[in-house]
Tab-separated table of C-alpha atoms and ligand atoms in Angstrom:
chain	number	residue	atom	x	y	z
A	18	UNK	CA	0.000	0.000	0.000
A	19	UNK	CA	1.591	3.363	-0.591
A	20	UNK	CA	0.818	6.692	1.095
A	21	UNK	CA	-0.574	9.994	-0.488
A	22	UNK	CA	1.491	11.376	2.164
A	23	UNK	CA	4.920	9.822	1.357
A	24	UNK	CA	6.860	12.387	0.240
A	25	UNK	CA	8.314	13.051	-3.459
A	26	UNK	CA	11.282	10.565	-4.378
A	27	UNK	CA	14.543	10.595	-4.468
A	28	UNK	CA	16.255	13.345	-1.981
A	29	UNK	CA	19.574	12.540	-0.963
A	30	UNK	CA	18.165	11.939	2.833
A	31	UNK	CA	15.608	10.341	4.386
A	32	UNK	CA	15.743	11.427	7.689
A	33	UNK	CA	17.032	14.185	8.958
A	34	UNK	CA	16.978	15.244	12.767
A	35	UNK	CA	17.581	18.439	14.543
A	36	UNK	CA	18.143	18.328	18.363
A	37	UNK	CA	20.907	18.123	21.355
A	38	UNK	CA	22.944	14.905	21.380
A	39	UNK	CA	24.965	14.463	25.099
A	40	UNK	CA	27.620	12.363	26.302
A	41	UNK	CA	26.260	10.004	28.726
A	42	UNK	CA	27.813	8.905	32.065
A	43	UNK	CA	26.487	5.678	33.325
A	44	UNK	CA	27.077	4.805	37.086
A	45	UNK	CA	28.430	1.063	37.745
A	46	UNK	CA	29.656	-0.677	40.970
A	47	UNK	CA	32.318	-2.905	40.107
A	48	UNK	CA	34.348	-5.105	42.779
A	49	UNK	CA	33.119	-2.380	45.564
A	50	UNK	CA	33.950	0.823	42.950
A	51	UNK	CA	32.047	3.241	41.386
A	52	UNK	CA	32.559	3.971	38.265
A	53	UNK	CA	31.251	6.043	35.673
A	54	UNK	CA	30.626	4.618	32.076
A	55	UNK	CA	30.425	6.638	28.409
A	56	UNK	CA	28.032	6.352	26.047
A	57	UNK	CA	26.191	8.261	24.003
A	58	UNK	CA	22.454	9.917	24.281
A	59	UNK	CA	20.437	12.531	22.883
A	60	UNK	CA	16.913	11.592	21.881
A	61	UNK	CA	16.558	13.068	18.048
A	62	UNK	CA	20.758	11.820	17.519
A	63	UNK	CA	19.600	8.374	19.118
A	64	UNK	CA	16.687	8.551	16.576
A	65	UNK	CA	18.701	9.164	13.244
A	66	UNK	CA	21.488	6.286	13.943
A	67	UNK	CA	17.950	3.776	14.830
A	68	UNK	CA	16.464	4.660	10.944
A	69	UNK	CA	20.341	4.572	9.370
A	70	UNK	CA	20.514	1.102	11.052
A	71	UNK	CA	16.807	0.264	9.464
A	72	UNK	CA	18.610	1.505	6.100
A	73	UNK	CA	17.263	4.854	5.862
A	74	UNK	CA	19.659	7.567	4.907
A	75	UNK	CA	19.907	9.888	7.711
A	76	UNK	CA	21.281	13.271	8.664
A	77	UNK	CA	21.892	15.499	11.841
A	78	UNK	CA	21.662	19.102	12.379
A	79	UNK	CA	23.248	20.534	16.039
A	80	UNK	CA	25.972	22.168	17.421
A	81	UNK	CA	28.718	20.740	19.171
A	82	UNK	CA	31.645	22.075	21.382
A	83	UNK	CA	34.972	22.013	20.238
A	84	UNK	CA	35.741	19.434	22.694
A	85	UNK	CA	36.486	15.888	23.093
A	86	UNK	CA	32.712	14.647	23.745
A	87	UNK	CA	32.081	16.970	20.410
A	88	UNK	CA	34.921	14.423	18.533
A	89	UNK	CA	33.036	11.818	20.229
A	90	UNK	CA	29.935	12.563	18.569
A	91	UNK	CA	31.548	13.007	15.039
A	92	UNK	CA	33.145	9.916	15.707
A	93	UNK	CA	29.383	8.090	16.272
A	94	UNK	CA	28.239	9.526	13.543
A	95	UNK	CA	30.722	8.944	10.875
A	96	UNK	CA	31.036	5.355	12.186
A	97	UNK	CA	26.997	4.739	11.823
A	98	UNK	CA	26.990	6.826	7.885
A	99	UNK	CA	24.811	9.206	9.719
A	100	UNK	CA	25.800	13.195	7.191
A	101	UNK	CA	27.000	14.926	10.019
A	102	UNK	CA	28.909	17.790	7.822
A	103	UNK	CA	26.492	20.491	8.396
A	104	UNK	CA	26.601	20.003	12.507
A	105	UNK	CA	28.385	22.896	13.956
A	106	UNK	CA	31.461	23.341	16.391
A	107	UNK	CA	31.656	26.314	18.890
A	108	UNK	CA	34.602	27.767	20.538
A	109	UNK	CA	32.401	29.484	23.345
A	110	UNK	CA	30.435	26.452	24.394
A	111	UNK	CA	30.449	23.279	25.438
A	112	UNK	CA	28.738	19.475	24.116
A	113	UNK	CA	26.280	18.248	26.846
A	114	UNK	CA	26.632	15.900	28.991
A	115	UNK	CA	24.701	13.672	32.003
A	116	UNK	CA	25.337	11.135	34.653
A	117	UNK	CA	23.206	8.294	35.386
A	118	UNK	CA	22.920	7.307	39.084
A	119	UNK	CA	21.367	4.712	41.186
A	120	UNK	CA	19.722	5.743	44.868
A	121	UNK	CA	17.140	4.418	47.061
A	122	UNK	CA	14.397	5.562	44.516
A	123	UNK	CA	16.013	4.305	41.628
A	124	UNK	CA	18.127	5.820	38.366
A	125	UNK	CA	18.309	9.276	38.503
A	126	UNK	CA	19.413	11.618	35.274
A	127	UNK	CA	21.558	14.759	36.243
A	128	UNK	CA	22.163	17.038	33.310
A	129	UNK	CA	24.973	19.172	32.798
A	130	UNK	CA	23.332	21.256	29.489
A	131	UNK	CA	22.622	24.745	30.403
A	132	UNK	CA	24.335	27.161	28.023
A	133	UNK	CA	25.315	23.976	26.083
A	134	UNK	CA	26.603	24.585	21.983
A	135	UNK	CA	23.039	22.944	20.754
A	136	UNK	CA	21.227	25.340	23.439
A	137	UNK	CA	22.557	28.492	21.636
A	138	UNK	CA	21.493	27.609	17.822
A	139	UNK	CA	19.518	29.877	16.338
A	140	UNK	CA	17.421	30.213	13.215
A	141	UNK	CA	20.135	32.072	11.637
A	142	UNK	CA	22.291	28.739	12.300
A	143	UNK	CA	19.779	26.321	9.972
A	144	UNK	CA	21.226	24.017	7.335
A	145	UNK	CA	17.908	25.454	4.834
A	146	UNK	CA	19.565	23.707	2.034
A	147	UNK	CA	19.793	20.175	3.919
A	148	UNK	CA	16.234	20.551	5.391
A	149	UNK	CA	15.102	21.024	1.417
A	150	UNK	CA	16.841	17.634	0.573
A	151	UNK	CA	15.527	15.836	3.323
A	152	UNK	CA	12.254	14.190	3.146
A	153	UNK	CA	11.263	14.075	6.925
A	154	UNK	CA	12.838	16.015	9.108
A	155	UNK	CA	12.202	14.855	12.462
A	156	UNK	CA	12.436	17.609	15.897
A	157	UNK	CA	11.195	16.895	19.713
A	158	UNK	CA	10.030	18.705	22.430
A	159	UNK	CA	13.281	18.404	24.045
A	160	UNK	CA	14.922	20.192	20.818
A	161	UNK	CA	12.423	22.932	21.782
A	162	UNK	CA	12.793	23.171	25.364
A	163	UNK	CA	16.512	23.242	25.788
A	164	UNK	CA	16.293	26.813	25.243
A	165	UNK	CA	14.476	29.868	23.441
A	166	UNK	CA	16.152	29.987	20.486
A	167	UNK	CA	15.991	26.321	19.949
A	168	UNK	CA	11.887	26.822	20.611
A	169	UNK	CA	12.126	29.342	17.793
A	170	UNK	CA	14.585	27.839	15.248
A	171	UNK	CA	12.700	24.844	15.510
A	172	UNK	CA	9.934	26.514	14.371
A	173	UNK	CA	11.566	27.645	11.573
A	174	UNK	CA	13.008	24.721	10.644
A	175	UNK	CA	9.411	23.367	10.402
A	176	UNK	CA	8.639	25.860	8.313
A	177	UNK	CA	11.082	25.584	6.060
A	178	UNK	CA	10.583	21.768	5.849
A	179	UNK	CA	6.455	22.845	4.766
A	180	UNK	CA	7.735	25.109	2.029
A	181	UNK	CA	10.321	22.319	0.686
A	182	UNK	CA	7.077	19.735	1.131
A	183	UNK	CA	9.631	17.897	3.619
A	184	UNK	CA	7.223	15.959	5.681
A	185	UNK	CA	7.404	16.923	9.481
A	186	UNK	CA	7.865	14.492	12.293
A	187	UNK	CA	7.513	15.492	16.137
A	188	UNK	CA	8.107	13.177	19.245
A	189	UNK	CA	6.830	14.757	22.129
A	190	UNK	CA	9.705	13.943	24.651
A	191	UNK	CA	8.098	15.694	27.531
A	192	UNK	CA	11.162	16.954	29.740
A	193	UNK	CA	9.594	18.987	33.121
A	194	UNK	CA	12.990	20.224	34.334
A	195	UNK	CA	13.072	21.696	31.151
A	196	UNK	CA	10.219	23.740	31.181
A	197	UNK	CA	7.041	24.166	32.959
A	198	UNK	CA	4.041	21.864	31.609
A	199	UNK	CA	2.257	25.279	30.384
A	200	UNK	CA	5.018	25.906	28.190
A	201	UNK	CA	5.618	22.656	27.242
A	202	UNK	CA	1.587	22.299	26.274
A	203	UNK	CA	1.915	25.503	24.114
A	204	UNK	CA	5.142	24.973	22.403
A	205	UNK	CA	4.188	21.108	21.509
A	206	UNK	CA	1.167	21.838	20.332
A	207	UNK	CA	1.941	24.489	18.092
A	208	UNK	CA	4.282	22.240	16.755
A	209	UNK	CA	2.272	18.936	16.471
A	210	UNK	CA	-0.558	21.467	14.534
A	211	UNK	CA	2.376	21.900	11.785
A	212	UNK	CA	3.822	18.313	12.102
A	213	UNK	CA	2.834	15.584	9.425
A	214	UNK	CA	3.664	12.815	11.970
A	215	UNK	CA	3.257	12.750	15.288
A	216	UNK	CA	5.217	9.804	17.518
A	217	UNK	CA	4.345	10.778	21.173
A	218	UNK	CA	4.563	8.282	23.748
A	219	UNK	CA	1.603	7.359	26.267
A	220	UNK	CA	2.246	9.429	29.572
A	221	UNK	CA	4.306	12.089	27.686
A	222	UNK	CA	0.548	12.539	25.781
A	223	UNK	CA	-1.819	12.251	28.585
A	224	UNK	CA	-0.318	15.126	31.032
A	225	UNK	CA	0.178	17.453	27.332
A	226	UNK	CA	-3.265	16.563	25.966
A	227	UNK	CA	-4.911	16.149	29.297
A	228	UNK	CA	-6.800	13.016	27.631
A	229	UNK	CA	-6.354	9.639	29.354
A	230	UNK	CA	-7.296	6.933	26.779
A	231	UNK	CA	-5.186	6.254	23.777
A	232	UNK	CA	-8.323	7.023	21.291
A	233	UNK	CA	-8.780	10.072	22.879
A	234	UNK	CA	-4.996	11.353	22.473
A	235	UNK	CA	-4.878	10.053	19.208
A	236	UNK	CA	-8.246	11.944	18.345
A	237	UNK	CA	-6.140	14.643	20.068
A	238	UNK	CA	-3.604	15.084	17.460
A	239	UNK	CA	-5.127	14.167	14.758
A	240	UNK	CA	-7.532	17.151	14.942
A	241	UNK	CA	-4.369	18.829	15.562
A	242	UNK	CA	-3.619	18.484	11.752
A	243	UNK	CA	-1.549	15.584	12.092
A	244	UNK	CA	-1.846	12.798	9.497
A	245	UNK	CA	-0.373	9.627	10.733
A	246	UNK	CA	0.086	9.514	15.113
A	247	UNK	CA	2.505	6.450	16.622
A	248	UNK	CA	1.558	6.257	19.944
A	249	UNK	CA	3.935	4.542	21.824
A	250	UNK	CA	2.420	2.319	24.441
A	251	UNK	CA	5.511	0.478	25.959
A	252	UNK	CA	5.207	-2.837	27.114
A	253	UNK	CA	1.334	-2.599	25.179
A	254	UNK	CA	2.835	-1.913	21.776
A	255	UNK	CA	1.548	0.963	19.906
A	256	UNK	CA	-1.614	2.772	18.904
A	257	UNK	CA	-1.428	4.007	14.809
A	258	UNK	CA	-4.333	6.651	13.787
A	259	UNK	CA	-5.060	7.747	10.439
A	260	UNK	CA	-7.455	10.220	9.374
A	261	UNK	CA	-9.399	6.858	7.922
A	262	UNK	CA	-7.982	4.220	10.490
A	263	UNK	CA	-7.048	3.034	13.846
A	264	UNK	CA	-5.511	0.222	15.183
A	265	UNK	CA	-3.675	-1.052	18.158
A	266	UNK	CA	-0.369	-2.486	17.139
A	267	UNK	CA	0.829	-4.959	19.719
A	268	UNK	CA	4.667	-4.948	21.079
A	269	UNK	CA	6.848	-8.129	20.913
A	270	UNK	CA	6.958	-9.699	24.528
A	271	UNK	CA	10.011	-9.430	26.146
A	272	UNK	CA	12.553	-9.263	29.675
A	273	UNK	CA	13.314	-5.932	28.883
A	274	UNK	CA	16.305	-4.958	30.909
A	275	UNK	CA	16.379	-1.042	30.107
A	276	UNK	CA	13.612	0.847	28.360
A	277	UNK	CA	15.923	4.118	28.183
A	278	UNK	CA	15.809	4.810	24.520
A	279	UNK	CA	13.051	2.163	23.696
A	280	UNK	CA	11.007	5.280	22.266
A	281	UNK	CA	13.836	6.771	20.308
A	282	UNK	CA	14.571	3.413	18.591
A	283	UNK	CA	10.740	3.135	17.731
A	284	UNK	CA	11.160	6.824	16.196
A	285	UNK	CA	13.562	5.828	13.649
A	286	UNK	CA	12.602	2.334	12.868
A	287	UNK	CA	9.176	3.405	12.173
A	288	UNK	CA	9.905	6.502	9.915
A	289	UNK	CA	12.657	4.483	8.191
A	290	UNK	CA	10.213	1.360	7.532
A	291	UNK	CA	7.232	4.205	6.781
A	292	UNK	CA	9.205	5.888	3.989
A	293	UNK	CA	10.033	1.915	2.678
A	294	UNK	CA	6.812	1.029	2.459
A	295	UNK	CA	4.326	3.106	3.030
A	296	UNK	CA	1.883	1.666	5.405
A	297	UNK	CA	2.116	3.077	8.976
A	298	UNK	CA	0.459	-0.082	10.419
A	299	UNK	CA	3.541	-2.284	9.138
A	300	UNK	CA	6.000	-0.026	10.085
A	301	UNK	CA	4.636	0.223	13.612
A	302	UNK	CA	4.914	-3.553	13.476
A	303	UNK	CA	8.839	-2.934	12.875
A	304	UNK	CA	9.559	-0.508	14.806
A	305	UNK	CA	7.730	-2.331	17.634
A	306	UNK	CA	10.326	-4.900	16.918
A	307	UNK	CA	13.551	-2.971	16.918
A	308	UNK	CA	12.346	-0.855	19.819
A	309	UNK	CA	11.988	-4.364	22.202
A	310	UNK	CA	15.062	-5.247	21.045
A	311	UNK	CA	16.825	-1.971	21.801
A	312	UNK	CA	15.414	-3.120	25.363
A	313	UNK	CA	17.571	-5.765	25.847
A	314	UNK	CA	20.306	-4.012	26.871
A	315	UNK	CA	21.299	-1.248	28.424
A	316	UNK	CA	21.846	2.625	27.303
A	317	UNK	CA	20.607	3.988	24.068
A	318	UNK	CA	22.821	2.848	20.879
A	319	UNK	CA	24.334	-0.349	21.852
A	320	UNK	CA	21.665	-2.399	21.650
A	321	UNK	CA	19.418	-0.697	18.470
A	322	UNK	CA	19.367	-3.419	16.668
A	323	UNK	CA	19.915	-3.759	12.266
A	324	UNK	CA	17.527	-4.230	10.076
A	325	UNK	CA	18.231	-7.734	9.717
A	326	UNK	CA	18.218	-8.681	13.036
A	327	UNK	CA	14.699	-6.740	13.386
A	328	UNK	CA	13.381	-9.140	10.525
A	329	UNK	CA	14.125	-11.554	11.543
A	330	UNK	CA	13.155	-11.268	15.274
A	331	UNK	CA	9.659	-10.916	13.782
A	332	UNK	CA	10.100	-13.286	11.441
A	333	UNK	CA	10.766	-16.089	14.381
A	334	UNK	CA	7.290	-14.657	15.767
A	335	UNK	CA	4.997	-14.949	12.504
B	1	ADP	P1	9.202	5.959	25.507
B	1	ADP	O1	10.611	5.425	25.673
B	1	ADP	O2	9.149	7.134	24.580
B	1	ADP	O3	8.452	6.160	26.793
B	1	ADP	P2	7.653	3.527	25.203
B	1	ADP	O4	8.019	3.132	26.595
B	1	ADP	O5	6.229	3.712	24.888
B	1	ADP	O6	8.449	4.823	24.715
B	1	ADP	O7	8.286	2.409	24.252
B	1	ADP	C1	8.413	2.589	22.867
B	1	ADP	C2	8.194	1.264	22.188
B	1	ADP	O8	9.172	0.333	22.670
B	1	ADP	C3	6.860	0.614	22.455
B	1	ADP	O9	5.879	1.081	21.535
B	1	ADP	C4	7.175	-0.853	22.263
B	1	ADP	O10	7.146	-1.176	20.883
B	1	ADP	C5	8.612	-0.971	22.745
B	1	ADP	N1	8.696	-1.400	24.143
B	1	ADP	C6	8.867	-0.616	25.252
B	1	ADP	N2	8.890	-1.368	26.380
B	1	ADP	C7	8.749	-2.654	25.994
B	1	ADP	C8	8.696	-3.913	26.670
B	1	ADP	N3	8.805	-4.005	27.998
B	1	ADP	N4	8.532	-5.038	25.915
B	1	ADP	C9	8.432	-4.978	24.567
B	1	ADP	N5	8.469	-3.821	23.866
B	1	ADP	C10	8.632	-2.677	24.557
């Protein structure tokens, strides 16, 4: 089945993503030590290398410090085949980074991303020419909240990608040390009402949309303007909504060990599959397979899993 929506063919990218990738910092106890292990995060970054390794062609917009975490990144990227020449460097700022710690309560994230390179993009800083070869480009809330001119060159960037007929997808990454929930309702929604596809997950949607059911929230952004909503369920698999269709898509069962990420894999397996083949339905059924394997181990990018492994995880489950 192919889409009225898929956009015109061929652009030399698929997917291209616009956001804040950060070094991550993961704590471990080893033999009575506590140490502190890198790896790589960013929601829209973690996004782009998921589609490259479901064979889409992807791309990343940000900017980076000139610092080792920033070689890091360009490092990832390169490695993966992710276009990372339009990402910028600054002199005057630095790449983001977090630690991951365990308590009493549980993992806890501590960010380390104010003033950050990516924070301090502007609209003046957008790769126009890059967003008109794309054909998705793919933002977040947390691309928006990280700071004010983020908000507003995201924006832009959407507006661009309307003029260039680059379809627009938004996850809704709801971060509340970010910015307060009004904000965050205002900003999203704008943005949703101008998005193409919209890939929120479950309790992200309910405190924005203030709807409880996944009909309702899918009802919710649909009459937004959207044309195709993923709603990511977790353990329950996904809800897909079409203007003409709507249908629960169930998850693979199994042990996940870390869920960090899950959501990030299931954004770019399902927009790589989507611009494959057309159908939203069967690409939530692969990216509901990549996304419980990228739960089988831990962090974000270790574990996203190739295409071929995602086919033929399924495959074993036909
Ligand atoms: P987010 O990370 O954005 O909160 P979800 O938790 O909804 O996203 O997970 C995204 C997708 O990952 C789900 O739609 C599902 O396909 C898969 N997934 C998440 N948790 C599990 C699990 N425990 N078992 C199998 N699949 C899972």
């Amino acid at each position: 089945m192919s889409s009225p929506l898929l956009p015109p063919h061929p652009r030399a990218i698929d997917i291209l993503a616009v956001g804040e990738p950060m070094m991550e910092f993961a704590e471990v106890s080893r033999e009575g030590e506590r140490l502190y292990l890198p790896g790589h995060g960013g929601d829209t970054s973690n996004t782009v290398i998921a589609a490259q390794r479901s064979g889409a062609a992807t791309a990343y917009f940000t900017a980076l410090g000139k610092d080792a975490f920033g070689d890091d990144f360009f490092r990832l990227w390169q490695q993966e085949g992710v276009d990372c020449h339009a990402v910028l460097r600054r002199e005057d700022a630095s790449t983001g980074i977090y630690f991951i710690t365990y308590g009493a309560d549980g993992h806890q994230f501590n960010y380390w991303r104010k003033d950050s390179a990516a924070s301090r993009i502007t609209v003046a800083d957008l790769p126009a020419d890059l967003i008109a070869r794309s054909r998705v480009l793919h933002v977040s809330g947390i691309s928006q909240a990280i700071s004010q001119t983020c908000a507003d060159a995201v924006f832009e960037a959407i507006a661009q990608a309307r003029k260039a007929n680059t379809i627009v997808s938004y996850d809704t990454n709801l971060r509340l040390k970010l910015w307060p929930i009004e904000r965050a309702r205002a900003v999203t929604h704008a943005a949703m009402a101008k998005a193409d596809i919209a890939l929120p997950g479950l309790d992200d949607a309910q405190i924005l949309t203030q709807r409880d059911t996944p009909e309702a929230i899918c009802d919710f952004y649909l009459g937004l303007g959207c044309r195709i909503v993923a709603l990511t369920l977790g353990k329950n698999g996904t809800m897909v909504a079409t203007r003409e269709e709507r249908r629960l898509v169930p998850a693979f069962p199994v042990e996940a060990v870390d869920a960090s990420g899950a959501g990030d894999t299931f954004d770019g397996a399902f927009l790589a599959e989507w611009l494959r083949i057309g159908d939203p339905f069967l690409a939530a059924r692969y990216a509901n397979g990549a996304a419980a394997l990228a739960t089988l181990g831990h962090g974000a990018v270790a574990p996203m899993p190739h295409r071929v492994k995602v086919e033929n995880f399924i495959a074993e489950r036909d």
